Short mmCIF file of C-alpha atoms in Angstrom, two decimals:
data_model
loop_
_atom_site.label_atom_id
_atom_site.label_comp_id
_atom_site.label_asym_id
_atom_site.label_seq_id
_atom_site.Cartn_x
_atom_site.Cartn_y
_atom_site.Cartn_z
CA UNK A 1 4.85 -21.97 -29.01
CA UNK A 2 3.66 -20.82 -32.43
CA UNK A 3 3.52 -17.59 -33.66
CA UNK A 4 -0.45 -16.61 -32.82
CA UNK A 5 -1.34 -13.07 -31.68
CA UNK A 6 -2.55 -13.39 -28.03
CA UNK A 7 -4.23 -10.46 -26.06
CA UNK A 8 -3.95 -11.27 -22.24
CA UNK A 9 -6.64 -9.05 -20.46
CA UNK A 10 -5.99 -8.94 -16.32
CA UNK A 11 -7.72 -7.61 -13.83
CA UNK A 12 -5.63 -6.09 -10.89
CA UNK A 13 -5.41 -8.02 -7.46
CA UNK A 14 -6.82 -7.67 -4.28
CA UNK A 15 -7.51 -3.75 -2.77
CA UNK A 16 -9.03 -5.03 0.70
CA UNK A 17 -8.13 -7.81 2.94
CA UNK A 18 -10.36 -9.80 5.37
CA UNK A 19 -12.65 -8.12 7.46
CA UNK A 20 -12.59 -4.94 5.41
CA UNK A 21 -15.60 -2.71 4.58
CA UNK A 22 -15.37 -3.25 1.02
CA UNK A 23 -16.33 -0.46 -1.38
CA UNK A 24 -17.45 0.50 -4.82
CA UNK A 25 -13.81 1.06 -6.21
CA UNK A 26 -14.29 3.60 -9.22
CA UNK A 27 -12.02 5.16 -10.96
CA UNK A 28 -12.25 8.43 -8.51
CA UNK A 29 -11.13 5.63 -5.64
CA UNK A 30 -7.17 5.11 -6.27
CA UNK A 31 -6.44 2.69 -3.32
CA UNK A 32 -3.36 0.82 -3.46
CA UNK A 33 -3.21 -3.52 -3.52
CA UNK A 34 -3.06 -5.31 -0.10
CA UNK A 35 0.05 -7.77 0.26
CA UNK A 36 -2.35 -10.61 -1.39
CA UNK A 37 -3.09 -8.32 -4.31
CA UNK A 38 0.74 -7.78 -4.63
CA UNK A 39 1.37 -11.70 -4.91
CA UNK A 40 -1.27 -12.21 -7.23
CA UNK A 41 -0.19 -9.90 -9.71
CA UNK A 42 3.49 -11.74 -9.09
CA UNK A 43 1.27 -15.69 -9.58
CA UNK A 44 -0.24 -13.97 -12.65
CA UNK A 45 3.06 -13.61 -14.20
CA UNK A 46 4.51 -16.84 -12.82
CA UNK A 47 1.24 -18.89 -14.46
CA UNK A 48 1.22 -17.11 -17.57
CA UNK A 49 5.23 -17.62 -18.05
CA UNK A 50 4.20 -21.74 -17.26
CA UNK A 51 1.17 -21.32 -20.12
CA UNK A 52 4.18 -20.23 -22.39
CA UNK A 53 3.54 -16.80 -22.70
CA UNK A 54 6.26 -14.22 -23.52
CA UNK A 55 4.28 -11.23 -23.40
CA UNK A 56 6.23 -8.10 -25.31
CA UNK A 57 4.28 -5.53 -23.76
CA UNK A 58 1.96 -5.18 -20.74
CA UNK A 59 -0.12 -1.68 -21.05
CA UNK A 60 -1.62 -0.88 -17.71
CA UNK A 61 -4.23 2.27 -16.21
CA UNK A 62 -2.52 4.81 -14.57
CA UNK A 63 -4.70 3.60 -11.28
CA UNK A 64 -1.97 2.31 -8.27
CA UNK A 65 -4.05 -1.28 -8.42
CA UNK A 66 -2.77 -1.53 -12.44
CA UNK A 67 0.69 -0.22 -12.11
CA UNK A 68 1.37 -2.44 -8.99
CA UNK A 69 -0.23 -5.34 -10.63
CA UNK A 70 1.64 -4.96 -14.06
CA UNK A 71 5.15 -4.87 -12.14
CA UNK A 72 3.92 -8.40 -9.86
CA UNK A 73 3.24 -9.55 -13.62
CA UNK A 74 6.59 -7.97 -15.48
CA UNK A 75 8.57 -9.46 -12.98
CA UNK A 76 7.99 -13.17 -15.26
CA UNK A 77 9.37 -11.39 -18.02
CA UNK A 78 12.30 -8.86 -17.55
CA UNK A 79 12.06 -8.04 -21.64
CA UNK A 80 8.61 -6.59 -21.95
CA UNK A 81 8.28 -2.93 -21.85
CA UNK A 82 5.58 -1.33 -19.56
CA UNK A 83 3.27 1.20 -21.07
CA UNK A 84 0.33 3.57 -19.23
CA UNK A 85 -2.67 3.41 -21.08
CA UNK A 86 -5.37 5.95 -20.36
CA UNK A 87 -8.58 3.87 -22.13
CA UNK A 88 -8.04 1.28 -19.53
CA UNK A 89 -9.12 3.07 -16.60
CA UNK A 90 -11.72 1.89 -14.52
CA UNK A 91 -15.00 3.53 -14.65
CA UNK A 92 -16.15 6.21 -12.39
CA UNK A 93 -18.73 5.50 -10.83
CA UNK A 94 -20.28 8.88 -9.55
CA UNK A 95 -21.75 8.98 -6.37
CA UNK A 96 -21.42 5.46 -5.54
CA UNK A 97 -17.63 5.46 -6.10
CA UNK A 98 -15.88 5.06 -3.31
CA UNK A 99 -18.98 4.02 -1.22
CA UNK A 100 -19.56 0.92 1.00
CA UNK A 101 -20.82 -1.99 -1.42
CA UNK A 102 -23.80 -2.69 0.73
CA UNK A 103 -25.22 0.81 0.31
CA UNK A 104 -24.06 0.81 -3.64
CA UNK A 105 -26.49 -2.05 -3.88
CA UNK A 106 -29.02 -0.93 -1.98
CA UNK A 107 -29.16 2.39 -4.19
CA UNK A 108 -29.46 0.48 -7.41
CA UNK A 109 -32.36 -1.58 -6.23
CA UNK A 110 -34.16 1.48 -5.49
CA UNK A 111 -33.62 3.35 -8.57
CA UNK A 112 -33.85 0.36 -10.64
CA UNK A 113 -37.68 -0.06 -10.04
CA UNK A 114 -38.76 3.20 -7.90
CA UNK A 115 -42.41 2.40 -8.76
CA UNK A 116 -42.64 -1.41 -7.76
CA UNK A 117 -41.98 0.14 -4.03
CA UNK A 118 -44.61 -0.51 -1.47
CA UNK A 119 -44.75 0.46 2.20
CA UNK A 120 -44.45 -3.61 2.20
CA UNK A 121 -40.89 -3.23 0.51
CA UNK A 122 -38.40 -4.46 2.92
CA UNK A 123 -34.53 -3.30 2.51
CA UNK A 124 -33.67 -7.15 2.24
CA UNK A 125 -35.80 -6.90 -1.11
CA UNK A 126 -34.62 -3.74 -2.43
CA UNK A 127 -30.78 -5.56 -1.90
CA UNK A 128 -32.00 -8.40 -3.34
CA UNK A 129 -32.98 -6.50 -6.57
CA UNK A 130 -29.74 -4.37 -6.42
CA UNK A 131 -27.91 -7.75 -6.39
CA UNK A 132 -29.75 -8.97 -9.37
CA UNK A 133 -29.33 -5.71 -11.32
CA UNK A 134 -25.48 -6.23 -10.13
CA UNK A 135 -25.12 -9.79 -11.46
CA UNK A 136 -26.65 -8.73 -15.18
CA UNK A 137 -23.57 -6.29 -15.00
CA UNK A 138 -21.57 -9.13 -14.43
CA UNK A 139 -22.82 -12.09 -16.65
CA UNK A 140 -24.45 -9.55 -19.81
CA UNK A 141 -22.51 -5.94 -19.11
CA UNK A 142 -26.07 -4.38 -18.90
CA UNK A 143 -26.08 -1.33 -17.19
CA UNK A 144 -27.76 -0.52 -13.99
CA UNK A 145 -29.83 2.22 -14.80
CA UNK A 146 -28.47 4.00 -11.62
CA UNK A 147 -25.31 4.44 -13.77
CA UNK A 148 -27.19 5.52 -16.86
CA UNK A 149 -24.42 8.61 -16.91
CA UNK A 150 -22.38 5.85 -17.64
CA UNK A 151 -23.68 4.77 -21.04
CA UNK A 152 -21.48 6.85 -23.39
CA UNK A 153 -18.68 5.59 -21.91
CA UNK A 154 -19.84 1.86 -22.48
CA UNK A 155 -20.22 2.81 -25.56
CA UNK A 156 -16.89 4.25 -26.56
CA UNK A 157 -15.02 1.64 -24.23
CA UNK A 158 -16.80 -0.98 -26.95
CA UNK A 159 -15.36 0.38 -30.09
CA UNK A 160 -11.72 1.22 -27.60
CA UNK A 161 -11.20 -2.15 -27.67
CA UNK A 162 -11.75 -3.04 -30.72
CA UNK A 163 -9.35 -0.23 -31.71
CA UNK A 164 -7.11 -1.54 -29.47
CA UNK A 165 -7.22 -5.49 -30.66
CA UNK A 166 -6.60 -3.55 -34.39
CA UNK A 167 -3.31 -1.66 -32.95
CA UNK A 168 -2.03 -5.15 -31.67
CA UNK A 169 -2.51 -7.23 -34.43
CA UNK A 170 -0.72 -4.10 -36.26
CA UNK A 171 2.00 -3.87 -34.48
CA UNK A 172 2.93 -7.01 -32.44
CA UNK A 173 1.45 -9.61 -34.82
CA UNK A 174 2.61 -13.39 -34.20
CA UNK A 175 3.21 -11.61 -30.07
CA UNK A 176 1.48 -11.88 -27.15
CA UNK A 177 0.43 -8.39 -25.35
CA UNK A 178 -0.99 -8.11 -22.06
CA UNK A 179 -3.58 -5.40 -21.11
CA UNK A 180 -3.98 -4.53 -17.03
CA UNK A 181 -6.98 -3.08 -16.13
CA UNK A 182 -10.30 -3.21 -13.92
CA UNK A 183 -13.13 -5.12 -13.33
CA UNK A 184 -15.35 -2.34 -14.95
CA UNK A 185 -13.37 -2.12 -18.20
CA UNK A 186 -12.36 -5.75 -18.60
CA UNK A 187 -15.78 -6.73 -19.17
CA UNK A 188 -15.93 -4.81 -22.44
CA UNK A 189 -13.04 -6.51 -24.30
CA UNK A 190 -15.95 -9.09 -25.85
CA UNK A 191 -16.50 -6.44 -28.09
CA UNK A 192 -13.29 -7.51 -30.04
CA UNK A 193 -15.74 -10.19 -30.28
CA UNK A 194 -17.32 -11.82 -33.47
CA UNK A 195 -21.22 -12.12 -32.32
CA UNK A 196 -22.18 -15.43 -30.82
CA UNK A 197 -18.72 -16.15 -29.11
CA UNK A 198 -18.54 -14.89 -25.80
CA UNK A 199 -16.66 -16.39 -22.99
CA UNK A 200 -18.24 -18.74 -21.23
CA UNK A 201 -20.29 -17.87 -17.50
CA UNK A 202 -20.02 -14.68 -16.47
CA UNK A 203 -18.08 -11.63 -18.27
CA UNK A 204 -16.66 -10.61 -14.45
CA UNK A 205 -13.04 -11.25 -14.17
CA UNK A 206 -12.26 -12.07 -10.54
CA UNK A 207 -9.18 -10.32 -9.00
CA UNK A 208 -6.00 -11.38 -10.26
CA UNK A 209 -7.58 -13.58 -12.68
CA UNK A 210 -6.81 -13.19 -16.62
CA UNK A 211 -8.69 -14.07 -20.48
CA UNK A 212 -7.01 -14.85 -23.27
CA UNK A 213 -7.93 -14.41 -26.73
CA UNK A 214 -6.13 -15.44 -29.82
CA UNK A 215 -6.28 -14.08 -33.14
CA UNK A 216 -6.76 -16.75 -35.74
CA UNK A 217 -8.49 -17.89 -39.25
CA UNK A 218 -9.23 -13.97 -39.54
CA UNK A 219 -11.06 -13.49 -35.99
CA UNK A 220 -10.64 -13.03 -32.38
CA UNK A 221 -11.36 -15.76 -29.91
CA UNK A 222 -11.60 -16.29 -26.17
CA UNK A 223 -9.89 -19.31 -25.58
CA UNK A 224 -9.84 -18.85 -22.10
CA UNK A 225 -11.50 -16.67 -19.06
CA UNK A 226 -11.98 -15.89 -15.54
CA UNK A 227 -8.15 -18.30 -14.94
CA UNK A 228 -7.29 -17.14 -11.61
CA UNK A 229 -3.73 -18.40 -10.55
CA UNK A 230 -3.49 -20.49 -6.81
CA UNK A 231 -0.91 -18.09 -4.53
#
């Protein structure tokens, strides 16, 4: 494969299984992967060594999820050194960390819009405009204003990156360098970004799924998002 500079973000696997209450997992939460979070980070390595891949180094959060998910992924590639790496640390989300999703939801649709509330305002419509305050998170990284204590953060974790994408072209030009983080954080790598080419669909990265951009004709470009390996 030729010598391009490739930054490989990946979110970690799976924290809940089937049937689970599933929560807002902040960076207050530090829950472990399930068995099916464990193989995905392990199919995540597998499909990135069949891509042709040789990452040099995977840097990783200090959160169990990331360190368990950058061993699955190491285990492809017995050369690349493992490296903590504090800026990729999943947000913390306050109150709501750690907190059934349902009611996380439910929160944001009533601070989003306090004053649109009527005694007519059913719960199913304050979810329904949690959900839709939820998927602009997803799809545009807009932040909830529930999680307006959040915004300074979203700010630095913009020009982080981009710091970041400067220290790999630096020092592992023509390399490929993977980056293991969380949902929350992943989102923000666009800003490495020249305006106008985002990835495609949404900016969430499901769990266990990866993006890749490559540096070429002076400028970062997603050349692929959201793949999410088959275990």
């Amino acid at each position: 494969m030729s010598e391009i500079t490739r930054l490989i973000v990946v979110r970690h696997g799976n924290t809940f299984n089937s049937g689970d209450v599933i929560l807002r997992v902040g960076s207050a939460t530090d829950i472990p992967l399930t068995e099916t979070g464990m193989k995905q980070g392990y199919a995540a390595g597998v499909m990135l060594a069949e891509l042709g891949f040789e990452p040099s180094m995977i840097f990783h959060a200090p959160l169990q999820r990331t360190c368990q998910s950058a061993v699955g992924i190491a285990a492809s590639f017995p050369e690349a050194v493992l490296e903590e790496c504090e800026f990729l640390t999943e947000l913390d989300y306050g109150s709501d960390d750690g907190k059934p999703e349902d009611e996380v939801v439910l929160r944001i649709g009533i601070v989003q819009d306090p004053s649109g509330i009527t005694p007519d305002t059913s719960l199913d419509d304050l979810r329904a405009a949690g959900k839709a305050v939820l998927k602009r998170w997803d799809s545009e990284a807009v932040l909830p204003e529930a999680w307006y204590f959040l915004s300074d953060r979203v700010e630095l974790l913009e020009k982080q990156w981009q710091e970041f994408a400067a220290m790999v072209l630096e020092k592992y030009a023509g390399k490929t360098v993977v980056a293991v983080t969380s949902n929350g954080i992943a989102r923000f790598s666009k800003a490495i970004l020249p305006a106008g080419n985002l990835p495609e669909g949404s900016l969430k990265l499901a769990t266990g799924a990866f993006g890749v951009y490559e540096f070429s004709d002076g400028k970062w470009q997603s050349t692929q998002w959201n793949v999410r390996p088959q275990l």
